PDB file of C-alpha atoms in Angstrom:
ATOM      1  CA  UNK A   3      -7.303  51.696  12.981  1.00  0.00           C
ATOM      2  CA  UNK A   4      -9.919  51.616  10.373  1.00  0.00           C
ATOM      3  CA  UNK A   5      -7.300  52.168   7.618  1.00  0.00           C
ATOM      4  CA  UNK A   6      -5.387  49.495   9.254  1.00  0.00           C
ATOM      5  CA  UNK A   7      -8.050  47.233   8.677  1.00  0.00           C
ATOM      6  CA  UNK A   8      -8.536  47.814   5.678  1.00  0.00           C
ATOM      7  CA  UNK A   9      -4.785  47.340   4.005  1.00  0.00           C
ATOM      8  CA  UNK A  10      -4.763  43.853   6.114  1.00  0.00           C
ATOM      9  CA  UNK A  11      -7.522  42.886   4.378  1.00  0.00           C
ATOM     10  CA  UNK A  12      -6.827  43.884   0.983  1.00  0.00           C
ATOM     11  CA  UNK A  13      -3.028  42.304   1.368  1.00  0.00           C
ATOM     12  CA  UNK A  14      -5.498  38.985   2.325  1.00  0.00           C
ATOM     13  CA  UNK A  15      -7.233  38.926  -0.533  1.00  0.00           C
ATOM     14  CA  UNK A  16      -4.268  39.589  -3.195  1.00  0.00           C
ATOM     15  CA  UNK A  17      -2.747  36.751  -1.829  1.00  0.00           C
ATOM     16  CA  UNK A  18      -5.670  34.546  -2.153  1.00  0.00           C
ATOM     17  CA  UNK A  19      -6.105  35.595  -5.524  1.00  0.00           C
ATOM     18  CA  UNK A  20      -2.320  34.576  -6.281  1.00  0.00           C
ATOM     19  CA  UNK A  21      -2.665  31.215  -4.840  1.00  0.00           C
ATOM     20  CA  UNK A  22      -6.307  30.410  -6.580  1.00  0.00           C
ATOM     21  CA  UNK A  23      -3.915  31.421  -9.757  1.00  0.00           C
ATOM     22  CA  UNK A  24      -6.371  34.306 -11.030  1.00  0.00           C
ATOM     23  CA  UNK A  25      -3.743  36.971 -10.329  1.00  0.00           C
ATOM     24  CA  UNK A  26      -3.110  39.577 -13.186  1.00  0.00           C
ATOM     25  CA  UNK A  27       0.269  40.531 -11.743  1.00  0.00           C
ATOM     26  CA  UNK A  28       2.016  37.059 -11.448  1.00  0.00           C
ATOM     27  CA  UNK A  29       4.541  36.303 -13.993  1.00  0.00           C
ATOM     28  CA  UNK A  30       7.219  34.077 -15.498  1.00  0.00           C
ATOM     29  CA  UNK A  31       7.874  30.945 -16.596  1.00  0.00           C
ATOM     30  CA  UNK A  32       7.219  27.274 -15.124  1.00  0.00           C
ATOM     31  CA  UNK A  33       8.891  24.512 -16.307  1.00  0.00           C
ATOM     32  CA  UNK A  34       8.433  21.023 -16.949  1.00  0.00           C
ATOM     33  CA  UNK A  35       9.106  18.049 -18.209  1.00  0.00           C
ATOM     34  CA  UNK A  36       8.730  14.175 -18.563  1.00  0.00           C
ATOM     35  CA  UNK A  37       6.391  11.805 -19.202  1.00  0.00           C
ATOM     36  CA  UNK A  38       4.294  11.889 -22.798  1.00  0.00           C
ATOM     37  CA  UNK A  39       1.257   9.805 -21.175  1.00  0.00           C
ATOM     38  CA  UNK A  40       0.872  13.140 -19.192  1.00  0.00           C
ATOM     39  CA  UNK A  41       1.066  15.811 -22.373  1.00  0.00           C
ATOM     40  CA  UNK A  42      -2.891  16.331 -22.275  1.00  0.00           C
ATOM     41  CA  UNK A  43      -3.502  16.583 -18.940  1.00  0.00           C
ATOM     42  CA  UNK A  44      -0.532  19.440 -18.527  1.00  0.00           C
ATOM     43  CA  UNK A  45      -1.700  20.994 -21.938  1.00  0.00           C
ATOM     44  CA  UNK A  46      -4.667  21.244 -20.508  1.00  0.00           C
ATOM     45  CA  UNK A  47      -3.899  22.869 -16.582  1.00  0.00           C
ATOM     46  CA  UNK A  48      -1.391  25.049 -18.551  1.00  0.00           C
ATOM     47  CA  UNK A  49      -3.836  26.586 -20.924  1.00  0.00           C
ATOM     48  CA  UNK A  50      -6.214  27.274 -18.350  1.00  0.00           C
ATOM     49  CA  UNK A  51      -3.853  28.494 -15.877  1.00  0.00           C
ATOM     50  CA  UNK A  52      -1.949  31.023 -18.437  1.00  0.00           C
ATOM     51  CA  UNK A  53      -5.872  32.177 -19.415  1.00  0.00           C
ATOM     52  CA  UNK A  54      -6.049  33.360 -16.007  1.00  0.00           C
ATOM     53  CA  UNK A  55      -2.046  34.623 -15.127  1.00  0.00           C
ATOM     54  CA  UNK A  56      -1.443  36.239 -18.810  1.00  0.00           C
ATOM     55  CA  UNK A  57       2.039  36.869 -17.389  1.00  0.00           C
ATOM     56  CA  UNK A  58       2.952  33.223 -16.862  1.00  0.00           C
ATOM     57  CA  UNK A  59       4.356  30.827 -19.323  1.00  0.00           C
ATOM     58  CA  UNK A  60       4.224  27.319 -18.453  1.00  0.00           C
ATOM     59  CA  UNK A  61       6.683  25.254 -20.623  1.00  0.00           C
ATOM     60  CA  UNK A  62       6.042  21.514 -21.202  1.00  0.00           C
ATOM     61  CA  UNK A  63       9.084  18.972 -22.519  1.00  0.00           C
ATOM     62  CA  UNK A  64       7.924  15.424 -23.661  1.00  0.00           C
ATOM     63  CA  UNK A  65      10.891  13.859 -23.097  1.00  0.00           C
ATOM     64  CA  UNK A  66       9.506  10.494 -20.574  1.00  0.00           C
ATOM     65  CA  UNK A  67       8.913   9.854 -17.111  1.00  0.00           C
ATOM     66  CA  UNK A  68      12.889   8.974 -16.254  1.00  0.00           C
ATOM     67  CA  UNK A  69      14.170  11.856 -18.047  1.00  0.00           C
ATOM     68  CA  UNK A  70      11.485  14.381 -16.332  1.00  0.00           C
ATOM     69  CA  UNK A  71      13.173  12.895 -13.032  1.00  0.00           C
ATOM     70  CA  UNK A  72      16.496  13.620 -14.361  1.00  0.00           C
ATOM     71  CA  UNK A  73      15.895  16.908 -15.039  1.00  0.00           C
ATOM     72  CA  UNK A  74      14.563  17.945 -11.661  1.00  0.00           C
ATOM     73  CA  UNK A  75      17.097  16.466 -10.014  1.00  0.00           C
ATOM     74  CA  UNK A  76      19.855  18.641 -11.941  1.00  0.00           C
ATOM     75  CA  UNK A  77      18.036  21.491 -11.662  1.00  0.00           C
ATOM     76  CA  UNK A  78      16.788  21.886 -15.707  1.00  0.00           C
ATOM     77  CA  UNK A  79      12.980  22.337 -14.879  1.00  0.00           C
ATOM     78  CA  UNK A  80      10.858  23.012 -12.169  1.00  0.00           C
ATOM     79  CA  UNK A  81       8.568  20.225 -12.035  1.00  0.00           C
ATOM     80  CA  UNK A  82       9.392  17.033 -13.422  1.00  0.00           C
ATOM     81  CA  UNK A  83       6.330  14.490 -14.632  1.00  0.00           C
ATOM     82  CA  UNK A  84       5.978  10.871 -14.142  1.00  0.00           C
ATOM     83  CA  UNK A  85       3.862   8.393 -14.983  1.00  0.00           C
ATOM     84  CA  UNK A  86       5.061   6.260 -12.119  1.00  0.00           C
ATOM     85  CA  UNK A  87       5.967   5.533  -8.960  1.00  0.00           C
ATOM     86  CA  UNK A  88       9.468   7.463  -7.080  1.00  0.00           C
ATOM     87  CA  UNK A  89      11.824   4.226  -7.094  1.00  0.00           C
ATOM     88  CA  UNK A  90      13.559   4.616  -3.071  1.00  0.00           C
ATOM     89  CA  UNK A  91      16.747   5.548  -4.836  1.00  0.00           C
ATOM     90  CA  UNK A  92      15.427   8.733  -6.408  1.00  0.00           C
ATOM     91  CA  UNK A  93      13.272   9.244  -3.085  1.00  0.00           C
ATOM     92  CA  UNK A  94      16.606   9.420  -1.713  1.00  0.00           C
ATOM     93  CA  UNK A  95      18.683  12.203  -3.496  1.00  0.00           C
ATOM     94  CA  UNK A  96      16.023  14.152  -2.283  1.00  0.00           C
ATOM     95  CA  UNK A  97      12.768  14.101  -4.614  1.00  0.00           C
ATOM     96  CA  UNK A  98       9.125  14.558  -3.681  1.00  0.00           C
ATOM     97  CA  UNK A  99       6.324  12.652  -5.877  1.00  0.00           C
ATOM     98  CA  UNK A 100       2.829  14.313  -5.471  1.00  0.00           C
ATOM     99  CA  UNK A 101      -0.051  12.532  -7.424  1.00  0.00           C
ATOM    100  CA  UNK A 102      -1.663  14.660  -9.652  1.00  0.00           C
ATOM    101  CA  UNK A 103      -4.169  11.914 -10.855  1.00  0.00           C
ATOM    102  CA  UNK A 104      -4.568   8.398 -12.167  1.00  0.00           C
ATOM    103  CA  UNK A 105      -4.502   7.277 -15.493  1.00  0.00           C
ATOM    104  CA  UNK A 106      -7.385   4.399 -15.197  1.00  0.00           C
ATOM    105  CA  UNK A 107      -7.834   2.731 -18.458  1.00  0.00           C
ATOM    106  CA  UNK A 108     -11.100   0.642 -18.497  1.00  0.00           C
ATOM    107  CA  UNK A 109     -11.043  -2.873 -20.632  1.00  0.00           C
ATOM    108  CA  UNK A 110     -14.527  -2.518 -22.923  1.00  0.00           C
ATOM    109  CA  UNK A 111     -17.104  -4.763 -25.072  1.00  0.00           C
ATOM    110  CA  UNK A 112     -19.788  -4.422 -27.070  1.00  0.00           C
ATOM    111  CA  UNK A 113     -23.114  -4.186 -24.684  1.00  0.00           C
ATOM    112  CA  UNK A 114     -24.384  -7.642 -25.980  1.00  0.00           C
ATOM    113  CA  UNK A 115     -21.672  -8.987 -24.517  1.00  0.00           C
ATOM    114  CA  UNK A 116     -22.237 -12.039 -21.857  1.00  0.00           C
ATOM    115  CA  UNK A 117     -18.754 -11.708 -20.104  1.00  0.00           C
ATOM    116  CA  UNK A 118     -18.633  -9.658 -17.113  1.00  0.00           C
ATOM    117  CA  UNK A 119     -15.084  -9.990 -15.882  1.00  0.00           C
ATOM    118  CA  UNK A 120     -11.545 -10.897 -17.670  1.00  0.00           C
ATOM    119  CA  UNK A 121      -8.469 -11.660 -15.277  1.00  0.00           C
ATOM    120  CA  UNK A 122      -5.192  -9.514 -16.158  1.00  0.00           C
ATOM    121  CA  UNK A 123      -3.972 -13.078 -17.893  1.00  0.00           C
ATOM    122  CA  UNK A 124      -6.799 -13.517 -19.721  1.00  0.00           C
ATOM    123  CA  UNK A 125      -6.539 -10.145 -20.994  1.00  0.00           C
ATOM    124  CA  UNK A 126      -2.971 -10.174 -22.104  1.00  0.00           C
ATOM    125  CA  UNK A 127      -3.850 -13.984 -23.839  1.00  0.00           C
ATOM    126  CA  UNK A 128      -6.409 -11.923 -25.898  1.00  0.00           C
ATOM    127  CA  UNK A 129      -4.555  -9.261 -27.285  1.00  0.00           C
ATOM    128  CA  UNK A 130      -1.748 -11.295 -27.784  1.00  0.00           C
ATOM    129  CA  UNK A 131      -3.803 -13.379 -30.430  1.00  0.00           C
ATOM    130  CA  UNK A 132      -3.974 -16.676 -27.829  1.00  0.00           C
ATOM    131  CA  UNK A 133      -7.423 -16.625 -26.803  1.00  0.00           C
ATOM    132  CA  UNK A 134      -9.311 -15.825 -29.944  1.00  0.00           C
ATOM    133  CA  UNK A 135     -12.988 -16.741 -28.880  1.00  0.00           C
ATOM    134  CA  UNK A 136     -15.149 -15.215 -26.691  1.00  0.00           C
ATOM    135  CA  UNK A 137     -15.930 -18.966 -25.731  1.00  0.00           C
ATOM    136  CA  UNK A 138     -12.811 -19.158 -24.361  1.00  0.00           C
ATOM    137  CA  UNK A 139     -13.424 -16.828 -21.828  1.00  0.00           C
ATOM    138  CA  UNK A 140     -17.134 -18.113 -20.885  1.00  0.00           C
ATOM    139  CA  UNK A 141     -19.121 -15.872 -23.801  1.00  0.00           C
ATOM    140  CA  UNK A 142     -20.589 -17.223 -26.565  1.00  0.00           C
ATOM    141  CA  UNK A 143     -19.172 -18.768 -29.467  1.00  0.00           C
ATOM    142  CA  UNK A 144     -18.234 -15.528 -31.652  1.00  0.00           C
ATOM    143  CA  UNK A 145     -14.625 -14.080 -32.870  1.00  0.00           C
ATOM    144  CA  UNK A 146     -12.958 -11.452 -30.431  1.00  0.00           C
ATOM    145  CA  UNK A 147     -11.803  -8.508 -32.317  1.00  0.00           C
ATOM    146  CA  UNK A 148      -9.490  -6.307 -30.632  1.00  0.00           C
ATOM    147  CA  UNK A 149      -9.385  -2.561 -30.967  1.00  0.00           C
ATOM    148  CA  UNK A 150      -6.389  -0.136 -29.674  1.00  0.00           C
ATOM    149  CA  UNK A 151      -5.054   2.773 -29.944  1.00  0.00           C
ATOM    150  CA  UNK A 152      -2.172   3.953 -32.324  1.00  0.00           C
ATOM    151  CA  UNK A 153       1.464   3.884 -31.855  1.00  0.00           C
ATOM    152  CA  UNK A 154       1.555   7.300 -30.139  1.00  0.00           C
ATOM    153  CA  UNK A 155      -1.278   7.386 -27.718  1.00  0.00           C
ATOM    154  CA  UNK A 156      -0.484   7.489 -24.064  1.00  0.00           C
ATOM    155  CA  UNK A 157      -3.461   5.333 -23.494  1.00  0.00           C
ATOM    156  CA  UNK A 158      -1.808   2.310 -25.424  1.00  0.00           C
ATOM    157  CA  UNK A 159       1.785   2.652 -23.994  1.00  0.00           C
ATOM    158  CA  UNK A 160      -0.192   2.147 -20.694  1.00  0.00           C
ATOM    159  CA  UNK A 161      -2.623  -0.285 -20.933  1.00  0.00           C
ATOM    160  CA  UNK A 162       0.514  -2.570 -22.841  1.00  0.00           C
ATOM    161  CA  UNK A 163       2.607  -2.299 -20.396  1.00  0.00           C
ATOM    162  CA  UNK A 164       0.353  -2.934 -17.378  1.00  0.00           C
ATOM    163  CA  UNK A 165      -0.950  -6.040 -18.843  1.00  0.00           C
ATOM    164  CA  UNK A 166       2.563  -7.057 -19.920  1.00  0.00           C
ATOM    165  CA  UNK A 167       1.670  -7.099 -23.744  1.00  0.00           C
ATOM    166  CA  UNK A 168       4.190  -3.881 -25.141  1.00  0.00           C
ATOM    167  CA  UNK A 169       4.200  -4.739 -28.614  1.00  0.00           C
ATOM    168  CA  UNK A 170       2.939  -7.780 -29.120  1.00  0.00           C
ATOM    169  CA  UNK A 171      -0.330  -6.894 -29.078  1.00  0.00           C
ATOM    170  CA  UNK A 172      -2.103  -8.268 -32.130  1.00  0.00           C
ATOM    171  CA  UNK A 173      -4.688  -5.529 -33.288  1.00  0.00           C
ATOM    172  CA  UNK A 174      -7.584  -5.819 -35.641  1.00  0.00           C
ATOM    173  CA  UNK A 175      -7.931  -1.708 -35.988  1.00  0.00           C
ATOM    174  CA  UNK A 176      -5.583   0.983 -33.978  1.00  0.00           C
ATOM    175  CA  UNK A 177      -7.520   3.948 -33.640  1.00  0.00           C
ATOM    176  CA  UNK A 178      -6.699   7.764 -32.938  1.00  0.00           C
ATOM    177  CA  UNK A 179      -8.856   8.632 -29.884  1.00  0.00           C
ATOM    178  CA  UNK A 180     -10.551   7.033 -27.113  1.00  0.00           C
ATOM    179  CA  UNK A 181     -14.036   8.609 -28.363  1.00  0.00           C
ATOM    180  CA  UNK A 182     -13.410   6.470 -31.538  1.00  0.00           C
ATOM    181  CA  UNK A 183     -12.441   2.943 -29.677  1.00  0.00           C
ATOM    182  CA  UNK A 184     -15.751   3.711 -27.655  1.00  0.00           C
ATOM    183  CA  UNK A 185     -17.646   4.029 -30.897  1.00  0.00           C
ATOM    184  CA  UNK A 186     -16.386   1.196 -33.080  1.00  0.00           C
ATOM    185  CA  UNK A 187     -16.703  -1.330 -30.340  1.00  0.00           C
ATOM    186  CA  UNK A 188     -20.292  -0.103 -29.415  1.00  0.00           C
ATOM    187  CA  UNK A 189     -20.841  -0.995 -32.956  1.00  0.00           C
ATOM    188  CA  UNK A 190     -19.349  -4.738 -33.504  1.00  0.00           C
ATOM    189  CA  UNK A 191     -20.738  -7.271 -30.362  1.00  0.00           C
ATOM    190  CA  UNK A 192     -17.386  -9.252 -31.015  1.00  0.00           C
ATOM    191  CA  UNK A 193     -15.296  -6.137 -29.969  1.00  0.00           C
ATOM    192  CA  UNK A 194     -12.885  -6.249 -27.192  1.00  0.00           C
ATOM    193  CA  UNK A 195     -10.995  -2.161 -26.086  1.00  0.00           C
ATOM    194  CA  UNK A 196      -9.311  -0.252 -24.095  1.00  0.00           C
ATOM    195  CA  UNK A 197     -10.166   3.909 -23.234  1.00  0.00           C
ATOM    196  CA  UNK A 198      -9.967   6.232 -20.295  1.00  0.00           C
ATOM    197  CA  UNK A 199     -12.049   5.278 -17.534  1.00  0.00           C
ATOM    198  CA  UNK A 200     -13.159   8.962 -17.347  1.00  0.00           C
ATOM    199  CA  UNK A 201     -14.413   8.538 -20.943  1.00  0.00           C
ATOM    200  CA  UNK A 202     -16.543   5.599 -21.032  1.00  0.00           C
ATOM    201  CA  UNK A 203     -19.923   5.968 -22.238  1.00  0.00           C
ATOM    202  CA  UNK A 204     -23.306   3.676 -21.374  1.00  0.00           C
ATOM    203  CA  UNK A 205     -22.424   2.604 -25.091  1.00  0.00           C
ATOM    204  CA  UNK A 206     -20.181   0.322 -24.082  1.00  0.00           C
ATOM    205  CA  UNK A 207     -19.785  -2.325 -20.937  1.00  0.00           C
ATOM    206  CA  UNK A 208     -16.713  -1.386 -18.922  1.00  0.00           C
ATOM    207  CA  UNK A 209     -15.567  -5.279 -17.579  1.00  0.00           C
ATOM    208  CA  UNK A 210     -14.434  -5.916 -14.394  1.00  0.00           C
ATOM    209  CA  UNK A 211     -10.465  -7.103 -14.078  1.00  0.00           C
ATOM    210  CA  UNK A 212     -10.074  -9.634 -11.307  1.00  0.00           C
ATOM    211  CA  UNK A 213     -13.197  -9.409 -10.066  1.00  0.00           C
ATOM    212  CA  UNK A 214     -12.870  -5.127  -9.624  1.00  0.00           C
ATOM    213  CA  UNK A 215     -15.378  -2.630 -11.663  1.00  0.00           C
ATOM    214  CA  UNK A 216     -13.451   0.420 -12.654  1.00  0.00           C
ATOM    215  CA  UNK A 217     -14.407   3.247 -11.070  1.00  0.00           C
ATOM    216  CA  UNK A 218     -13.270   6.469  -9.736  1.00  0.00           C
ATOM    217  CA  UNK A 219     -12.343   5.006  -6.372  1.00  0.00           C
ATOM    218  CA  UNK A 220     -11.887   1.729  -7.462  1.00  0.00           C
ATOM    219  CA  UNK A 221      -8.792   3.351  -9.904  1.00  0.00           C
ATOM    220  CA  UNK A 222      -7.847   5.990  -6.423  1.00  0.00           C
ATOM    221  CA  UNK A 223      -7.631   3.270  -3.827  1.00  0.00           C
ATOM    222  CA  UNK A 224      -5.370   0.822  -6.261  1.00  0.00           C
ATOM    223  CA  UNK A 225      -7.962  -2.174  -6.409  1.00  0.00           C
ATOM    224  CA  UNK A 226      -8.677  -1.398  -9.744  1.00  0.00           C
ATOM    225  CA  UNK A 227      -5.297  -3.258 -11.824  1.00  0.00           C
ATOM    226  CA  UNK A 228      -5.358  -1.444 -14.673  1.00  0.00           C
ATOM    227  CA  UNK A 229      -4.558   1.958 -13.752  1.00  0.00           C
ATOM    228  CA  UNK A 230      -0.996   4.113 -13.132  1.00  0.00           C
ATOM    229  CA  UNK A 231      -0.186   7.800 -11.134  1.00  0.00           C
ATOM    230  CA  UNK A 232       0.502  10.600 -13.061  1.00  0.00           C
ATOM    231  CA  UNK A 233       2.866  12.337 -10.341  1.00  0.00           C
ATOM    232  CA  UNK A 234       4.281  15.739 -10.288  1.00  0.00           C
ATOM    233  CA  UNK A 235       8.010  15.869  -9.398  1.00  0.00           C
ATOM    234  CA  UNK A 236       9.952  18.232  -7.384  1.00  0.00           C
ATOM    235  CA  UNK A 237      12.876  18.722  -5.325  1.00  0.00           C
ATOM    236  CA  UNK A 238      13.373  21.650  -2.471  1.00  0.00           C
ATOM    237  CA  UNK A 239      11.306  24.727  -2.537  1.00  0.00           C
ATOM    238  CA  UNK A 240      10.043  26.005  -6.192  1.00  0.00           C
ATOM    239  CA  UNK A 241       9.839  29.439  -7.165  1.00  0.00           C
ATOM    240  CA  UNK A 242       6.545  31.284  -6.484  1.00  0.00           C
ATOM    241  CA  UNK A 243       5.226  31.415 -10.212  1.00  0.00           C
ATOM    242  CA  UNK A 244       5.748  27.443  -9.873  1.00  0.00           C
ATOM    243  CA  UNK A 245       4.419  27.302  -6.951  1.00  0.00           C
ATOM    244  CA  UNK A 246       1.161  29.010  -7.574  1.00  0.00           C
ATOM    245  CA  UNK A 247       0.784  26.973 -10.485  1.00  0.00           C
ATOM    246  CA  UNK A 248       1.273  23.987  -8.701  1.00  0.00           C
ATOM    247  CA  UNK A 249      -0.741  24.539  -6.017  1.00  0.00           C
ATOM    248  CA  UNK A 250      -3.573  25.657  -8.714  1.00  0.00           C
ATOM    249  CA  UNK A 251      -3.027  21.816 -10.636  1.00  0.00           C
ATOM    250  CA  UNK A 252      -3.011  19.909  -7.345  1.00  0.00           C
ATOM    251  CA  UNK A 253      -6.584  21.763  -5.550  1.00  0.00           C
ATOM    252  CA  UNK A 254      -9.986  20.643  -6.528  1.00  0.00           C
ATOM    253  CA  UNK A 255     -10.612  23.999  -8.852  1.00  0.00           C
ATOM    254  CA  UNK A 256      -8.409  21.639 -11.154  1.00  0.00           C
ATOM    255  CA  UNK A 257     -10.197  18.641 -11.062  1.00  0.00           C
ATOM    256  CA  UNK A 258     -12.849  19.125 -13.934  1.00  0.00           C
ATOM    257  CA  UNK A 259     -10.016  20.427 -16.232  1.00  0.00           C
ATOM    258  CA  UNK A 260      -8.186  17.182 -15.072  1.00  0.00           C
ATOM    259  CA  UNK A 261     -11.133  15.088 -15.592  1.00  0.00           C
ATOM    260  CA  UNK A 262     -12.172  16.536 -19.334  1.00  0.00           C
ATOM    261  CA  UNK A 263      -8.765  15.378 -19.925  1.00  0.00           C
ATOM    262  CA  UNK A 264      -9.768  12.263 -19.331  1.00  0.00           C
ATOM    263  CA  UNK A 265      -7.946  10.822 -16.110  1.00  0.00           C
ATOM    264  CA  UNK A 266      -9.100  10.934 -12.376  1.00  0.00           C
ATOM    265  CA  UNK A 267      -8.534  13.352 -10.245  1.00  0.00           C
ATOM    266  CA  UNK A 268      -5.906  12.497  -7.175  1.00  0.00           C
ATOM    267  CA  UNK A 269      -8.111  14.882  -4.977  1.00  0.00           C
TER     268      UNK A 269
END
């Protein structure tokens, strides 16, 4: 009975240690595919998953949100990646959205700043070059400079195309990180940008939009306007290697991998 025991428990634990993904004798590949907004987050879960499973690869195509969807649905990758919502159509054929997290991007100034909150309008008016005075907008009588990111950033094609500004935005510097938006606005009090909400720093004032501080919850619960899902796409069952490496992304051993990445955890 004893040695009965003992194999039950030792067939426990190997399967906990496959499902916490810290299993030495899990392998293959996982693949996936879609949105570019995503590429740091999954670089990130991937390298620290296949440090732990040294017989997984975990493949990552950046080919955008409706072509990640596409490819699940014909059967080309295991998990597809979106950086929004399942339209009821794709729901339909069969396709499950999980969120892995939410992109919040927080809207910052320069700490000597007098303005508090912006609406989404007012916002879009800035960048677009309309309102060009932080008088406009109930500060003081100064020049607003705008800061962004470059062409390529994930953070830029999201803030634009929340706000409605995709490029028209009219940009005094476009900068390579969000670490470096943080830094030259906490330097110039006319200075008006955009970075993860997981990366802001007490060197800057994160504004309220609409009347809503950006917060963890604030970007979880939807209140907060400036914020998308980054959602994990599948259809039917996966295989185990994908599964153990997506039920590794989505628990809350994940979540400060997710969050150095700079977005908020879904869990």
């Amino acid at each position: 009975m004893k040695k009965l025991i003992s194999i039950a428990l030792a067939a426990v634990l190997a399967l906990s240690l496959v499902a916490c993904g810290n299993s030495d004798s899990l392998s293959g590949k996982v693949a996936t595919d879609g949105s570019t907004s995503m590429e740091k987050v999954i670089g990130a879960l991937k390298e620290t998953f296949e440090g732990e499973n040294k017989g997984v690869e975990v493949t990552y195509n950046p080919t955008g949100s409706s072509a990640g969807i596409t490819a699940v649905l014909e059967g080309r990758c295991d998990i597809g990646l979106s950086s929004r919502n399942l339209k009821d159509s794709e729901i339909g054929q069969g396709l499950t959205g999980t969120v892995l997290a939410y992109d919040g991007i927080a809207v910052v100034v320069n700490p000597e700043n007098t303005v508090e909150d912006l609406t989404l309008q007012q916002i879009a008016a800035i960048y677009t070059g309309e309102i060009t005075n932080w008088s406009e907008v109930g500060g003081i009588d100064a020049e607003i400079v705008c800061i962004g990111r470059d062409a390529s950033s994930g953070t830029r094609s999201g803030f634009e195309e929340i706000v409605g500004v995709e490029d028209v935005c009219q940009y005094r510097q476009e900068l390579t990180s969000n670490g470096d938006v943080l830094t030259t606005v906490s330097g110039n009090p006319g200075a008006i940008g955009y970075a993860s909400v997981a990366t802001v720093k007490d060197t800057v004032k994160a504004l309220k939009v609409g009347g809503v501080a950006p917060t963890n919850e604030t970007v979880k619960d939807g209140s907060y306007a400036i914020q998308r899902p980054f959602l994990l796409v599948t259809k039917g069952e996966l295989s185990e290697t994908a599964k153990v490496f997506f039920d590794f992304i989505t628990s809350e051993a994940a979540n400060e991998v997710i969050t150095a990445a700079g977005v908020v955890p879904a869990n």
